[in-house]
JSON list of C-alpha atoms in Angstrom, two decimals:
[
{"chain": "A", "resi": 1, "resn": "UNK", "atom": "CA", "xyz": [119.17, 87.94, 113.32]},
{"chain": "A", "resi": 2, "resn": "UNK", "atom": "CA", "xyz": [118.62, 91.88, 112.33]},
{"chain": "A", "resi": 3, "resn": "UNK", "atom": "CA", "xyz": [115.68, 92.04, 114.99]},
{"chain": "A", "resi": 4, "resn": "UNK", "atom": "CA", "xyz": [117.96, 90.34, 117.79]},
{"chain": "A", "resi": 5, "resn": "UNK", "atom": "CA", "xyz": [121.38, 93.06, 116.56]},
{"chain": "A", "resi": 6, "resn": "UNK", "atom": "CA", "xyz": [118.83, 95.94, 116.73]},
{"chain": "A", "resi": 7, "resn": "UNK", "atom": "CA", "xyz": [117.47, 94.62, 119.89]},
{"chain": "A", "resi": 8, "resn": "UNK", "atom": "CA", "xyz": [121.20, 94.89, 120.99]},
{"chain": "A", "resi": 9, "resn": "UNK", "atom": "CA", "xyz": [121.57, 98.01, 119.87]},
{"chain": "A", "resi": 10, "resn": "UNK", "atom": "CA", "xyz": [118.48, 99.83, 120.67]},
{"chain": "A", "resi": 11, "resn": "UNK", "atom": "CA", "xyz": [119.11, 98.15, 124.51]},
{"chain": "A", "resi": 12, "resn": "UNK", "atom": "CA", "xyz": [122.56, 99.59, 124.52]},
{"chain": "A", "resi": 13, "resn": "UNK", "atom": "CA", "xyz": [121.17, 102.62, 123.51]},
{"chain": "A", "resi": 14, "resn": "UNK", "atom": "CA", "xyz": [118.62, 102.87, 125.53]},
{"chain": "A", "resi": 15, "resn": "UNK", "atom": "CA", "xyz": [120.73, 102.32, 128.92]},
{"chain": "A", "resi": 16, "resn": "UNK", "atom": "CA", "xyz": [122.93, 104.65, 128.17]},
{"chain": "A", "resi": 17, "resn": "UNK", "atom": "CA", "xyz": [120.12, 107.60, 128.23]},
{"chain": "A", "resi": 18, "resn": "UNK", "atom": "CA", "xyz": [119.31, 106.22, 131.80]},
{"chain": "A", "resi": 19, "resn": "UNK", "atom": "CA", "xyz": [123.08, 106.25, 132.62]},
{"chain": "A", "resi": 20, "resn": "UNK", "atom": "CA", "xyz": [123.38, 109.53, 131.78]},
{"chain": "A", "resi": 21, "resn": "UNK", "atom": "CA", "xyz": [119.98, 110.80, 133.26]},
{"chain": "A", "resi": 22, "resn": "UNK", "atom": "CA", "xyz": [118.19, 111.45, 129.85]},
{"chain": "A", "resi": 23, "resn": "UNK", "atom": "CA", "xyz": [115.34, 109.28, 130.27]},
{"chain": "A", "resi": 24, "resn": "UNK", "atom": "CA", "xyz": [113.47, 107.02, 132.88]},
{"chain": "A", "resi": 25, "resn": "UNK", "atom": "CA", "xyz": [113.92, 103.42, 132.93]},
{"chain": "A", "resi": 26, "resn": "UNK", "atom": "CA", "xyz": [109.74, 102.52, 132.78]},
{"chain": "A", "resi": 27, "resn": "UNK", "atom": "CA", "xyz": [108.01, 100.24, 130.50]},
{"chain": "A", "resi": 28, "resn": "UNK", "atom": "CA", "xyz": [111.07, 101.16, 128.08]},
{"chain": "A", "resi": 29, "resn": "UNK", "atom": "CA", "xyz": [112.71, 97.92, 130.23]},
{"chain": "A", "resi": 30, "resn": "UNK", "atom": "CA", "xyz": [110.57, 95.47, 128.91]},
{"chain": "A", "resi": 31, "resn": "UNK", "atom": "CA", "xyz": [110.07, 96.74, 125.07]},
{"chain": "A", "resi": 32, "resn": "UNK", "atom": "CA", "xyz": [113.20, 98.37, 124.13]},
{"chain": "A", "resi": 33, "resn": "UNK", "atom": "CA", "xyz": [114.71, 95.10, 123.36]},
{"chain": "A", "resi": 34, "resn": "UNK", "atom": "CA", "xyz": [111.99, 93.87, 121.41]},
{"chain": "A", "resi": 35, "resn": "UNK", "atom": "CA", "xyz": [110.95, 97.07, 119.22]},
{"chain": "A", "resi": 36, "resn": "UNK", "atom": "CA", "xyz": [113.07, 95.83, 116.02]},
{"chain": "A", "resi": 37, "resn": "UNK", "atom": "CA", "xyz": [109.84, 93.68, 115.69]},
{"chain": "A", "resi": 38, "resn": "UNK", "atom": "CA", "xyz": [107.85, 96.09, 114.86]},
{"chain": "A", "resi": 39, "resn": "UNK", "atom": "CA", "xyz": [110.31, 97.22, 112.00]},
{"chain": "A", "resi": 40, "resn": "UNK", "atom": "CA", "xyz": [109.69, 93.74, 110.80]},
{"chain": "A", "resi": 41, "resn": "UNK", "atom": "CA", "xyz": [106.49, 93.89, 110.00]},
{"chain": "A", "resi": 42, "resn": "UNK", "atom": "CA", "xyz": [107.54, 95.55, 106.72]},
{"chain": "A", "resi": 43, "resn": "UNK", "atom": "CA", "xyz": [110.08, 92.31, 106.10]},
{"chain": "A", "resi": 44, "resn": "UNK", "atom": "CA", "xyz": [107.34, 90.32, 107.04]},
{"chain": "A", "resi": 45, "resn": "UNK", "atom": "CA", "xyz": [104.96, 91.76, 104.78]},
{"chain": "A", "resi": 46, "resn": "UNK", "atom": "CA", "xyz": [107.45, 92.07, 102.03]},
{"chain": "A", "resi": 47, "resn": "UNK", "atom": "CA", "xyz": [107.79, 88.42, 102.06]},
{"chain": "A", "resi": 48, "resn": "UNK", "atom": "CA", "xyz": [103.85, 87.56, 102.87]},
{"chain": "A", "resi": 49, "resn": "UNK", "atom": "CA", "xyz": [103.37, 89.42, 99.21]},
{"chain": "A", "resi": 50, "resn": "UNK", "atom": "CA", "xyz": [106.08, 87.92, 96.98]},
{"chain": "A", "resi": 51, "resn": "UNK", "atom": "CA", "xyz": [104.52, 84.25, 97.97]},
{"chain": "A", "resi": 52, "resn": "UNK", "atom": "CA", "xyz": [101.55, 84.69, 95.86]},
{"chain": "A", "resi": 53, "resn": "UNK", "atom": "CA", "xyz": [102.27, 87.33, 93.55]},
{"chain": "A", "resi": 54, "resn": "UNK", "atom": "CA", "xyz": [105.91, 85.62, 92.59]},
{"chain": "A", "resi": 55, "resn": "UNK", "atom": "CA", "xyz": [103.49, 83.16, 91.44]},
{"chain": "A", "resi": 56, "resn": "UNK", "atom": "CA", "xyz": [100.94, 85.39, 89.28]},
{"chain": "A", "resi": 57, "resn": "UNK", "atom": "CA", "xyz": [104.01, 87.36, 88.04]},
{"chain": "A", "resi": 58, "resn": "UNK", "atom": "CA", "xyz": [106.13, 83.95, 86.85]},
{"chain": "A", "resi": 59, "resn": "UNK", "atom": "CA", "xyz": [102.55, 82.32, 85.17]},
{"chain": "A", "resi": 60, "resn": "UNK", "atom": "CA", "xyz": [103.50, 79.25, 87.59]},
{"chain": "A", "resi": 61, "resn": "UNK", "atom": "CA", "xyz": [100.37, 80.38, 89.61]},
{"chain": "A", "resi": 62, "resn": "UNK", "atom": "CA", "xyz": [97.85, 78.30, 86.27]},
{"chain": "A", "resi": 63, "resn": "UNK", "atom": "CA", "xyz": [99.86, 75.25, 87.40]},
{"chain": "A", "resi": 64, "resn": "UNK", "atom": "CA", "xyz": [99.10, 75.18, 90.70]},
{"chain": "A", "resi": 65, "resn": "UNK", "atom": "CA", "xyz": [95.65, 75.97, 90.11]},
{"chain": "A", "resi": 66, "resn": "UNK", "atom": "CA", "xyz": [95.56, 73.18, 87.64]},
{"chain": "A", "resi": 67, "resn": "UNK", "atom": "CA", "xyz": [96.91, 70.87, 90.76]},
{"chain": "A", "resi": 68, "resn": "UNK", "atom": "CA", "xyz": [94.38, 72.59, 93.18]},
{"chain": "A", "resi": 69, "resn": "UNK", "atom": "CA", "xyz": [91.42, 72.93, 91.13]},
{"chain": "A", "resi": 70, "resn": "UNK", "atom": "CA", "xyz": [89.23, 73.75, 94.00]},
{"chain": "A", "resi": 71, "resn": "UNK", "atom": "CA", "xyz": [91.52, 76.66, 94.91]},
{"chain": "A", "resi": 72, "resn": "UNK", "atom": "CA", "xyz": [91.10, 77.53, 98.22]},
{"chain": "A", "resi": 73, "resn": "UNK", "atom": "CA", "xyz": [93.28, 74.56, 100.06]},
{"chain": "A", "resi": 74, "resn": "UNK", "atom": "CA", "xyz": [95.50, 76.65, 97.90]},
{"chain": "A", "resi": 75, "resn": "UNK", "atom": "CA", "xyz": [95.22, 79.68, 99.80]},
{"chain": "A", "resi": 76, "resn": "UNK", "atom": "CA", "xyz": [95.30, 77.99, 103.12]},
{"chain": "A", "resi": 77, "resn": "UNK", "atom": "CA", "xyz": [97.80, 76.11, 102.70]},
{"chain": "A", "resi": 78, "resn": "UNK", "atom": "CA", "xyz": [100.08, 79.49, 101.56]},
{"chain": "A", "resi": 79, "resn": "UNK", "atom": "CA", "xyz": [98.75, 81.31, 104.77]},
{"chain": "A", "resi": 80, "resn": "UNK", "atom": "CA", "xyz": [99.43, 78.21, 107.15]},
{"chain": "A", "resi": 81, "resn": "UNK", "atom": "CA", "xyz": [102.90, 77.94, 106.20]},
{"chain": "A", "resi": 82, "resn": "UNK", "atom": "CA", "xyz": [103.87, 81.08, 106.06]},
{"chain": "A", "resi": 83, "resn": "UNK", "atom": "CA", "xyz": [101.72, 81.66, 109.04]},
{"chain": "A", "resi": 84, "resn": "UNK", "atom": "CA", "xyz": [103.60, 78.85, 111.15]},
{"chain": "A", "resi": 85, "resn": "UNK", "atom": "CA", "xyz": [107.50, 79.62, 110.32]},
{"chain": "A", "resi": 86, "resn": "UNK", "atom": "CA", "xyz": [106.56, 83.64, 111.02]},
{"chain": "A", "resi": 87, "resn": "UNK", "atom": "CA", "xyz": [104.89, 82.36, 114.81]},
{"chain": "A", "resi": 88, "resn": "UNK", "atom": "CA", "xyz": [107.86, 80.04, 115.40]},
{"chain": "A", "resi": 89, "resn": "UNK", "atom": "CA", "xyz": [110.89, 81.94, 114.13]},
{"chain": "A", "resi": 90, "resn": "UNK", "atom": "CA", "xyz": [109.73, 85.64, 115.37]},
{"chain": "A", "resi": 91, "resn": "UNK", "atom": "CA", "xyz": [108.32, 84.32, 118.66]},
{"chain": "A", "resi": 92, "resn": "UNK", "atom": "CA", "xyz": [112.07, 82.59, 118.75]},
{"chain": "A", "resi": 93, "resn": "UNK", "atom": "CA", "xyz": [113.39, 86.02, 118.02]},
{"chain": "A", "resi": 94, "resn": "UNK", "atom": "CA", "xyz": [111.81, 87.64, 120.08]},
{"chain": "A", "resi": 95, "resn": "UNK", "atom": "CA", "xyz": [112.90, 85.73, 122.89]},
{"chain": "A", "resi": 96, "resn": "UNK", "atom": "CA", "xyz": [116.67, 85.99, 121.95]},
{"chain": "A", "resi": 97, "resn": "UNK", "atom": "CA", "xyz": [116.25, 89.55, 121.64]},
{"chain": "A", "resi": 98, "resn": "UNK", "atom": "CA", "xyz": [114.91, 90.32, 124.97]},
{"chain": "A", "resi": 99, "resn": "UNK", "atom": "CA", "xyz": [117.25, 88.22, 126.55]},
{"chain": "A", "resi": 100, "resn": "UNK", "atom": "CA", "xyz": [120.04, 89.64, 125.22]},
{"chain": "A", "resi": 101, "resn": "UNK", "atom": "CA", "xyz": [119.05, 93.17, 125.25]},
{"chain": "A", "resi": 102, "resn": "UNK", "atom": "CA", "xyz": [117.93, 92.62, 129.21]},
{"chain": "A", "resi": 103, "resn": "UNK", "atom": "CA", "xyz": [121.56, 91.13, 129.58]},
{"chain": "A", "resi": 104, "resn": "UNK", "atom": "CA", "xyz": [123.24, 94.45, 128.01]},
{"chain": "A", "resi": 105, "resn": "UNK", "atom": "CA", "xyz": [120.96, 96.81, 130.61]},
{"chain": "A", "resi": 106, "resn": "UNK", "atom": "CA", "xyz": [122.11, 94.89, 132.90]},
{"chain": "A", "resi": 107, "resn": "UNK", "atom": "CA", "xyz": [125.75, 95.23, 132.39]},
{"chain": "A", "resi": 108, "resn": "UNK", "atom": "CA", "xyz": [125.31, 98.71, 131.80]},
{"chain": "A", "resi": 109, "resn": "UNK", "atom": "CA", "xyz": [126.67, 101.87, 134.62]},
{"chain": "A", "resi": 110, "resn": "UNK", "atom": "CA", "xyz": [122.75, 102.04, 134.89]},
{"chain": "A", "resi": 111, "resn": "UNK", "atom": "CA", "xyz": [122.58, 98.24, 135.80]},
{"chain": "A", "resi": 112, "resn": "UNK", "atom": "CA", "xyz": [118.74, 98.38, 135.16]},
{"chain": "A", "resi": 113, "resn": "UNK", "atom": "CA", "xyz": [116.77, 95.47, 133.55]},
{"chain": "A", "resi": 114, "resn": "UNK", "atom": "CA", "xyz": [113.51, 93.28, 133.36]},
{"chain": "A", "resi": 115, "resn": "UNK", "atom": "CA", "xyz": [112.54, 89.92, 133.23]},
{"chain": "A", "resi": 116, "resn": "UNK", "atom": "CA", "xyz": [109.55, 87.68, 131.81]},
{"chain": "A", "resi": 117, "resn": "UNK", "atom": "CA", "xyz": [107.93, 87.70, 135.34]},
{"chain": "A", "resi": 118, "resn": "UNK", "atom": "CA", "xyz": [107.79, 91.97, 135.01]},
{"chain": "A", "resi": 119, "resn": "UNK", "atom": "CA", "xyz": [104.49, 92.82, 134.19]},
{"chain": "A", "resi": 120, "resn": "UNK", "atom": "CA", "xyz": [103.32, 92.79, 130.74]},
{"chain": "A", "resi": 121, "resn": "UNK", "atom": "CA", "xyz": [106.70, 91.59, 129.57]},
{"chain": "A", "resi": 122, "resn": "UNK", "atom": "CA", "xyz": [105.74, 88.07, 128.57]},
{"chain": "A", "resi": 123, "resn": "UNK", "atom": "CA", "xyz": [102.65, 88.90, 127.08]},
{"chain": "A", "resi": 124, "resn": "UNK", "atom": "CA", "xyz": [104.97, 91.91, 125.13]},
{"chain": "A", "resi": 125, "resn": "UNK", "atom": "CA", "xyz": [107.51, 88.73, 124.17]},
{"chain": "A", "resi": 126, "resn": "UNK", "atom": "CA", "xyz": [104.97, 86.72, 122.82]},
{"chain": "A", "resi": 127, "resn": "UNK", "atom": "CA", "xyz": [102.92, 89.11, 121.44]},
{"chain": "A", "resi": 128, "resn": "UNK", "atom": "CA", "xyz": [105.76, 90.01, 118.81]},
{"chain": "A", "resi": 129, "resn": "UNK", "atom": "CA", "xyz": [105.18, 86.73, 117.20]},
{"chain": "A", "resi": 130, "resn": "UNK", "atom": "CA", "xyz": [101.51, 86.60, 117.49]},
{"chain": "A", "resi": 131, "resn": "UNK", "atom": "CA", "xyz": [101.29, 90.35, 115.75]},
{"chain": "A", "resi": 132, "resn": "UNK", "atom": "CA", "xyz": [103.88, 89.36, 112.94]},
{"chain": "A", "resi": 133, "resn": "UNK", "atom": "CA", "xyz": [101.84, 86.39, 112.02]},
{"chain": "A", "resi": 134, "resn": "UNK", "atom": "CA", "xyz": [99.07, 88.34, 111.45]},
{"chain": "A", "resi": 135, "resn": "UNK", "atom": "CA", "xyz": [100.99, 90.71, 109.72]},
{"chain": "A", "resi": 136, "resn": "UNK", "atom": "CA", "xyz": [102.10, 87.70, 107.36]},
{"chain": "A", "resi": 137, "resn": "UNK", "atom": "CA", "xyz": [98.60, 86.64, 107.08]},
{"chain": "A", "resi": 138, "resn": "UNK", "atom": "CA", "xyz": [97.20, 90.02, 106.09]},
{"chain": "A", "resi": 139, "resn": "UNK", "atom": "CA", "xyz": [100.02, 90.06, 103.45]},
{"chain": "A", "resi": 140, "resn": "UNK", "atom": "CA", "xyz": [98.98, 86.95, 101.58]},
{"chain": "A", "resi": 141, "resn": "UNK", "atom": "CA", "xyz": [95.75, 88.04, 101.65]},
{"chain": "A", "resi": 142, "resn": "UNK", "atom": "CA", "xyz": [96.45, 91.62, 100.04]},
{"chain": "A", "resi": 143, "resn": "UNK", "atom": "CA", "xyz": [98.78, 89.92, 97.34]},
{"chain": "A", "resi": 144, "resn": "UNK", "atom": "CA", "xyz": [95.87, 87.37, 96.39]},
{"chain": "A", "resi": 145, "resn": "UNK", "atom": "CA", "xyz": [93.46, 90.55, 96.53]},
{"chain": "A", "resi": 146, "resn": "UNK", "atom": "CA", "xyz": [95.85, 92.47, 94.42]},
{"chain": "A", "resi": 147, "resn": "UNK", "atom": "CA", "xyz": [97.97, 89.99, 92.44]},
{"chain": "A", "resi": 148, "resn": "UNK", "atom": "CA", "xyz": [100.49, 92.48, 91.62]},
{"chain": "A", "resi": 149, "resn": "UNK", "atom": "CA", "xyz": [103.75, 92.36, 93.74]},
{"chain": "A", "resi": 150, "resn": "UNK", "atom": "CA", "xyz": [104.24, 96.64, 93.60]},
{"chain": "A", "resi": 151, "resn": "UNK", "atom": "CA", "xyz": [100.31, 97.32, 94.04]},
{"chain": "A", "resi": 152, "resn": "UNK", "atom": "CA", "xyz": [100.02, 95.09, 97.02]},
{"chain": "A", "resi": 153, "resn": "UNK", "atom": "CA", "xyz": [103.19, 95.82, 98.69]},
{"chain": "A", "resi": 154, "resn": "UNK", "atom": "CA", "xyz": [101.50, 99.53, 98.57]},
{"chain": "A", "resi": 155, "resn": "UNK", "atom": "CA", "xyz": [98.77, 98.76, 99.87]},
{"chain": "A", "resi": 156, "resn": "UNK", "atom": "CA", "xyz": [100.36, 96.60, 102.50]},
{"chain": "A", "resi": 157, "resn": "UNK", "atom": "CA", "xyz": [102.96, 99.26, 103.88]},
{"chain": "A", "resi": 158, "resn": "UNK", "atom": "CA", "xyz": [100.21, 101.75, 103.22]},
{"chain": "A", "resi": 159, "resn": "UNK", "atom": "CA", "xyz": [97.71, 100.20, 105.95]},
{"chain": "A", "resi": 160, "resn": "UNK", "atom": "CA", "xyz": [100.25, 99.46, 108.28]},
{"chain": "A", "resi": 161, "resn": "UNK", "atom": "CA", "xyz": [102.88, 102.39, 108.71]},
{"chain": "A", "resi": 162, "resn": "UNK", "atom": "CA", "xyz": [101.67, 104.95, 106.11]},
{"chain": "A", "resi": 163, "resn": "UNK", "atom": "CA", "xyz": [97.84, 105.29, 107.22]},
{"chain": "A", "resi": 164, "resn": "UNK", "atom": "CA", "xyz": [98.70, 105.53, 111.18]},
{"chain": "A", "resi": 165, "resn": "UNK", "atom": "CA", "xyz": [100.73, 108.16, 110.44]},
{"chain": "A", "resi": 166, "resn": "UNK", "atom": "CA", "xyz": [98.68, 110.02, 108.21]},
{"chain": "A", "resi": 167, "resn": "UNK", "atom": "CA", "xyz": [95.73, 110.17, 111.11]},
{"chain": "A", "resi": 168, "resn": "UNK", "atom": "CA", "xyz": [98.17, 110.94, 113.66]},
{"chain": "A", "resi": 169, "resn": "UNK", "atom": "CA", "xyz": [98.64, 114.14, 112.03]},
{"chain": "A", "resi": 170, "resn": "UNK", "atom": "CA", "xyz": [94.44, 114.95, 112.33]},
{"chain": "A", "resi": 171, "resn": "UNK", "atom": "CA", "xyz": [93.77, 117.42, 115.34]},
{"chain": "A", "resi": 172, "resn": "UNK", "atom": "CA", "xyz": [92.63, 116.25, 118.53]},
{"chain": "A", "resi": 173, "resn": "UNK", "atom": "CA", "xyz": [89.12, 118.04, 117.71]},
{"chain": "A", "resi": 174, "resn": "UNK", "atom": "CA", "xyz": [88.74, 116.05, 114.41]},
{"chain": "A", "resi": 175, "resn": "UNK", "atom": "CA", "xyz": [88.63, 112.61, 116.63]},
{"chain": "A", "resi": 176, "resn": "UNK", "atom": "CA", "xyz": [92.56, 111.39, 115.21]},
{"chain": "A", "resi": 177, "resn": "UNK", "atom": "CA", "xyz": [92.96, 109.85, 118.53]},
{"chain": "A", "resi": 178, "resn": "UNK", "atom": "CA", "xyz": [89.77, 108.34, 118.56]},
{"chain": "A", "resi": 179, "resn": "UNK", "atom": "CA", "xyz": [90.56, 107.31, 115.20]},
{"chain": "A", "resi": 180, "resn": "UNK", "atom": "CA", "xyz": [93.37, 106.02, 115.44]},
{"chain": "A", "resi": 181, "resn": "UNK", "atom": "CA", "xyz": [93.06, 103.90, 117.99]},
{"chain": "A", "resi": 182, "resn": "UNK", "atom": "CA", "xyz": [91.13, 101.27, 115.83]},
{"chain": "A", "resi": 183, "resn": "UNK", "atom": "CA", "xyz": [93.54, 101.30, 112.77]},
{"chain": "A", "resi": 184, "resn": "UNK", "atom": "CA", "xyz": [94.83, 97.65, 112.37]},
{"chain": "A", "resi": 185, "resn": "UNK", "atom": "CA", "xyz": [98.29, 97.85, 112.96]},
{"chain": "A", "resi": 186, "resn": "UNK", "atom": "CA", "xyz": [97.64, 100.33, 116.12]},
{"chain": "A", "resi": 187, "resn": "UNK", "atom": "CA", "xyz": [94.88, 97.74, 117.44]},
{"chain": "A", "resi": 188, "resn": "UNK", "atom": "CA", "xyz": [97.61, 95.15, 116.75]},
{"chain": "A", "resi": 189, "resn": "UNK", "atom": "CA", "xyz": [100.34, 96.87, 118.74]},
{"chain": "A", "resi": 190, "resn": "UNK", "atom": "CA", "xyz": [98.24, 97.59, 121.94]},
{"chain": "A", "resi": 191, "resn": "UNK", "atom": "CA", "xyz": [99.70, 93.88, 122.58]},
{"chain": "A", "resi": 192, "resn": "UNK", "atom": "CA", "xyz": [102.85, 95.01, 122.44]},
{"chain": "A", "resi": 193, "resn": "UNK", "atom": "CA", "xyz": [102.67, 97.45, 125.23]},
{"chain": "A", "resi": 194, "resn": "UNK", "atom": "CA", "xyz": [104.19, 96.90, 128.53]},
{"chain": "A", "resi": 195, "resn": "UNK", "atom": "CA", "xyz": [102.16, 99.53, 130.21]},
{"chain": "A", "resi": 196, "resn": "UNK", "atom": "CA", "xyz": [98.41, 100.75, 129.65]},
{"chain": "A", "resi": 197, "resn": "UNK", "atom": "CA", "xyz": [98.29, 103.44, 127.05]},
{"chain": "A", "resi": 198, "resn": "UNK", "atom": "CA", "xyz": [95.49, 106.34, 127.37]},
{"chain": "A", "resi": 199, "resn": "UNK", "atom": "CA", "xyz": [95.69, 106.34, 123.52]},
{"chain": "A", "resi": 200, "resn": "UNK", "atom": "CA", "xyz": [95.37, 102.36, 122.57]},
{"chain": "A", "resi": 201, "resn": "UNK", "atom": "CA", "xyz": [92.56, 99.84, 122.96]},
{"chain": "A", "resi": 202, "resn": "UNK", "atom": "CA", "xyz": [93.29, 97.31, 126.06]},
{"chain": "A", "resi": 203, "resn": "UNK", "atom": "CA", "xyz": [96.17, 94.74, 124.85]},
{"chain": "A", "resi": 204, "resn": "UNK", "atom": "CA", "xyz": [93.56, 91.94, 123.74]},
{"chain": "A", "resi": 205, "resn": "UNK", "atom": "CA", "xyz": [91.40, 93.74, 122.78]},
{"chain": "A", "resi": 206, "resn": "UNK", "atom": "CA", "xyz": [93.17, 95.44, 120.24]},
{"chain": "A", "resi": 207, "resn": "UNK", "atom": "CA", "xyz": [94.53, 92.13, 119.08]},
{"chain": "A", "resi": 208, "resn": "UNK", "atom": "CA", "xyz": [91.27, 90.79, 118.37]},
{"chain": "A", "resi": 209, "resn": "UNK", "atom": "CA", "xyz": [90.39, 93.01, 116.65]},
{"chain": "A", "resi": 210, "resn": "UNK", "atom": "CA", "xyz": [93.37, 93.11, 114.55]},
{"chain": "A", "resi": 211, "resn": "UNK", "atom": "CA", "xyz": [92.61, 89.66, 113.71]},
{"chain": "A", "resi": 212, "resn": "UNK", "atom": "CA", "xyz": [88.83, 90.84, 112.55]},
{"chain": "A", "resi": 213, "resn": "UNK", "atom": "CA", "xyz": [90.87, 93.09, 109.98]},
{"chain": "A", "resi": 214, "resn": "UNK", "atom": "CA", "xyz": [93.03, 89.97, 108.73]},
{"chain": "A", "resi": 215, "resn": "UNK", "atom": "CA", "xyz": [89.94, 87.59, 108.68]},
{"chain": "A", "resi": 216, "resn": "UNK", "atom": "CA", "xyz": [87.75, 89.79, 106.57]},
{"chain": "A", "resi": 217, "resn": "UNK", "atom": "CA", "xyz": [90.62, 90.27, 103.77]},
{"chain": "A", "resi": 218, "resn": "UNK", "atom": "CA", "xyz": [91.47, 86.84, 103.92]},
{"chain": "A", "resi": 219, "resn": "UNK", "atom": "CA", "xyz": [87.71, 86.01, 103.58]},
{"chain": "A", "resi": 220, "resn": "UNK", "atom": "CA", "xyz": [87.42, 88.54, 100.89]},
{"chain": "A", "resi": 221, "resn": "UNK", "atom": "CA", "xyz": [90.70, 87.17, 98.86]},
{"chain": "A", "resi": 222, "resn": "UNK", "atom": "CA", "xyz": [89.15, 84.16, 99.05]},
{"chain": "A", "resi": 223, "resn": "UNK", "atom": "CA", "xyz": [86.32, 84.82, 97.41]},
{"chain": "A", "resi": 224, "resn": "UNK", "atom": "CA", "xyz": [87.99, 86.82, 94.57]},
{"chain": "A", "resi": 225, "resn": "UNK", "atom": "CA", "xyz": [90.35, 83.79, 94.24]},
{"chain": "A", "resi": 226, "resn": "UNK", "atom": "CA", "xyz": [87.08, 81.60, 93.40]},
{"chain": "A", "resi": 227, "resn": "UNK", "atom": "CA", "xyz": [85.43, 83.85, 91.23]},
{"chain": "A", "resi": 228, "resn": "UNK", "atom": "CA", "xyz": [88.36, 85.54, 89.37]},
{"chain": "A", "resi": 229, "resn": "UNK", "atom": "CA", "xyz": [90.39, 84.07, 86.09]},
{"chain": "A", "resi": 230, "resn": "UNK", "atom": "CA", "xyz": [93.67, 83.64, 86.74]}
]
């Protein structure tokens, strides 16, 4: 419900700039009502954590093992679930909250909006859900990495908002664009762009890649999960 209400009010926002001649409609139609998403990711991750380090932190994780004793339909099972409800309620989301935010532009003096047949905007719908899941994904796999709810919820912010930001700040003549670029969450996010960005790796492209990121951790957390005492 908070991504759909910022959606709202980021859409209000947003056509009242146009109204009043402070900014160009653009590819701002089709993600403005969609862009509390990416604020979710830190939600998202939150919650991705606190699955398997509640359980290290409480001792319950020994029982589970003890049910699981081969370990690793643990871990899948964790990252399917959580996985699943992330796709199926954010890609839900998403949908209410560029409906509704369209709806608002459209009521607005501007009277401006977009629809799912505008290009880019149903791959930018969809690709909300898609990017959170593997945002949830590459949270279960940190926390099993990590096992300690603080430590991996560093990490975890750290890779996704803190890191982009810290390159950002690299001169032009140090490569930071180039760098940048190919950071997970900015590979990630070239889904979630309506238009083609100079700065971002082609929408798929950047997605897969993404996904590389989240399959090595997992594939790494797995391991540790096998070797490692609990």
């Amino acid at each position: 419900m908070s991504m759909v209400g910022l959606g709202m009010l980021l859409s209000w926002s947003f056509a009242n700039r146009i109204s009043d001649g402070r900014s160009q409609a653009g590819a701002g139609l089709v993600t403005v009502p969609v862009r509390g998403g990416i604020i979710a990711q830190l939600v998202i991750g939150v919650l991705g954590v606190l699955i398997v380090s509640g359980e290290y932190s409480s001792g319950t994780i020994r029982a589970s093992l003890a049910a699981v004793p081969r370990r690793l339909p643990m871990l899948w099972a964790k990252a399917a679930v959580f996985g699943t409800t992330v796709l199926a309620t954010m890609t839900t989301a998403s949908f209410v909250a560029f409906f509704a935010g369209e709806e608002i532009m459209h009521r607005s003096p501007a009277h401006v909006s977009a629809s799912l047949s505008t290009p880019g905007a149903l791959r930018v719908v969809i690709g909300i859900g898609l990017y959170l899941t593997l945002v949830a994904l590459f949270a279960v796999a940190v926390a099993t990495i990590v096992r300690a709810t603080a430590a991996a919820i560093a990490v975890v912010a750290g890779v996704l908002l803190v890191l982009p930001t810290l390159v950002s700040l690299l001169p032009p003549d140090l490569l930071g664009t180039d760098i940048a670029r190919y950071l997970p969450s900015n590979a990630g996010a070239a889904l979630l762009q309506a238009g083609p960005q100079t700065d971002m790796l082609t929408p798929w492209t950047g997605f897969v890649l993404f996904g590389l990121y989240v399959a090595f951790t997992m594939l790494l957390a797995a391991r540790l999960l096998q070797r490692r005492d609990v």
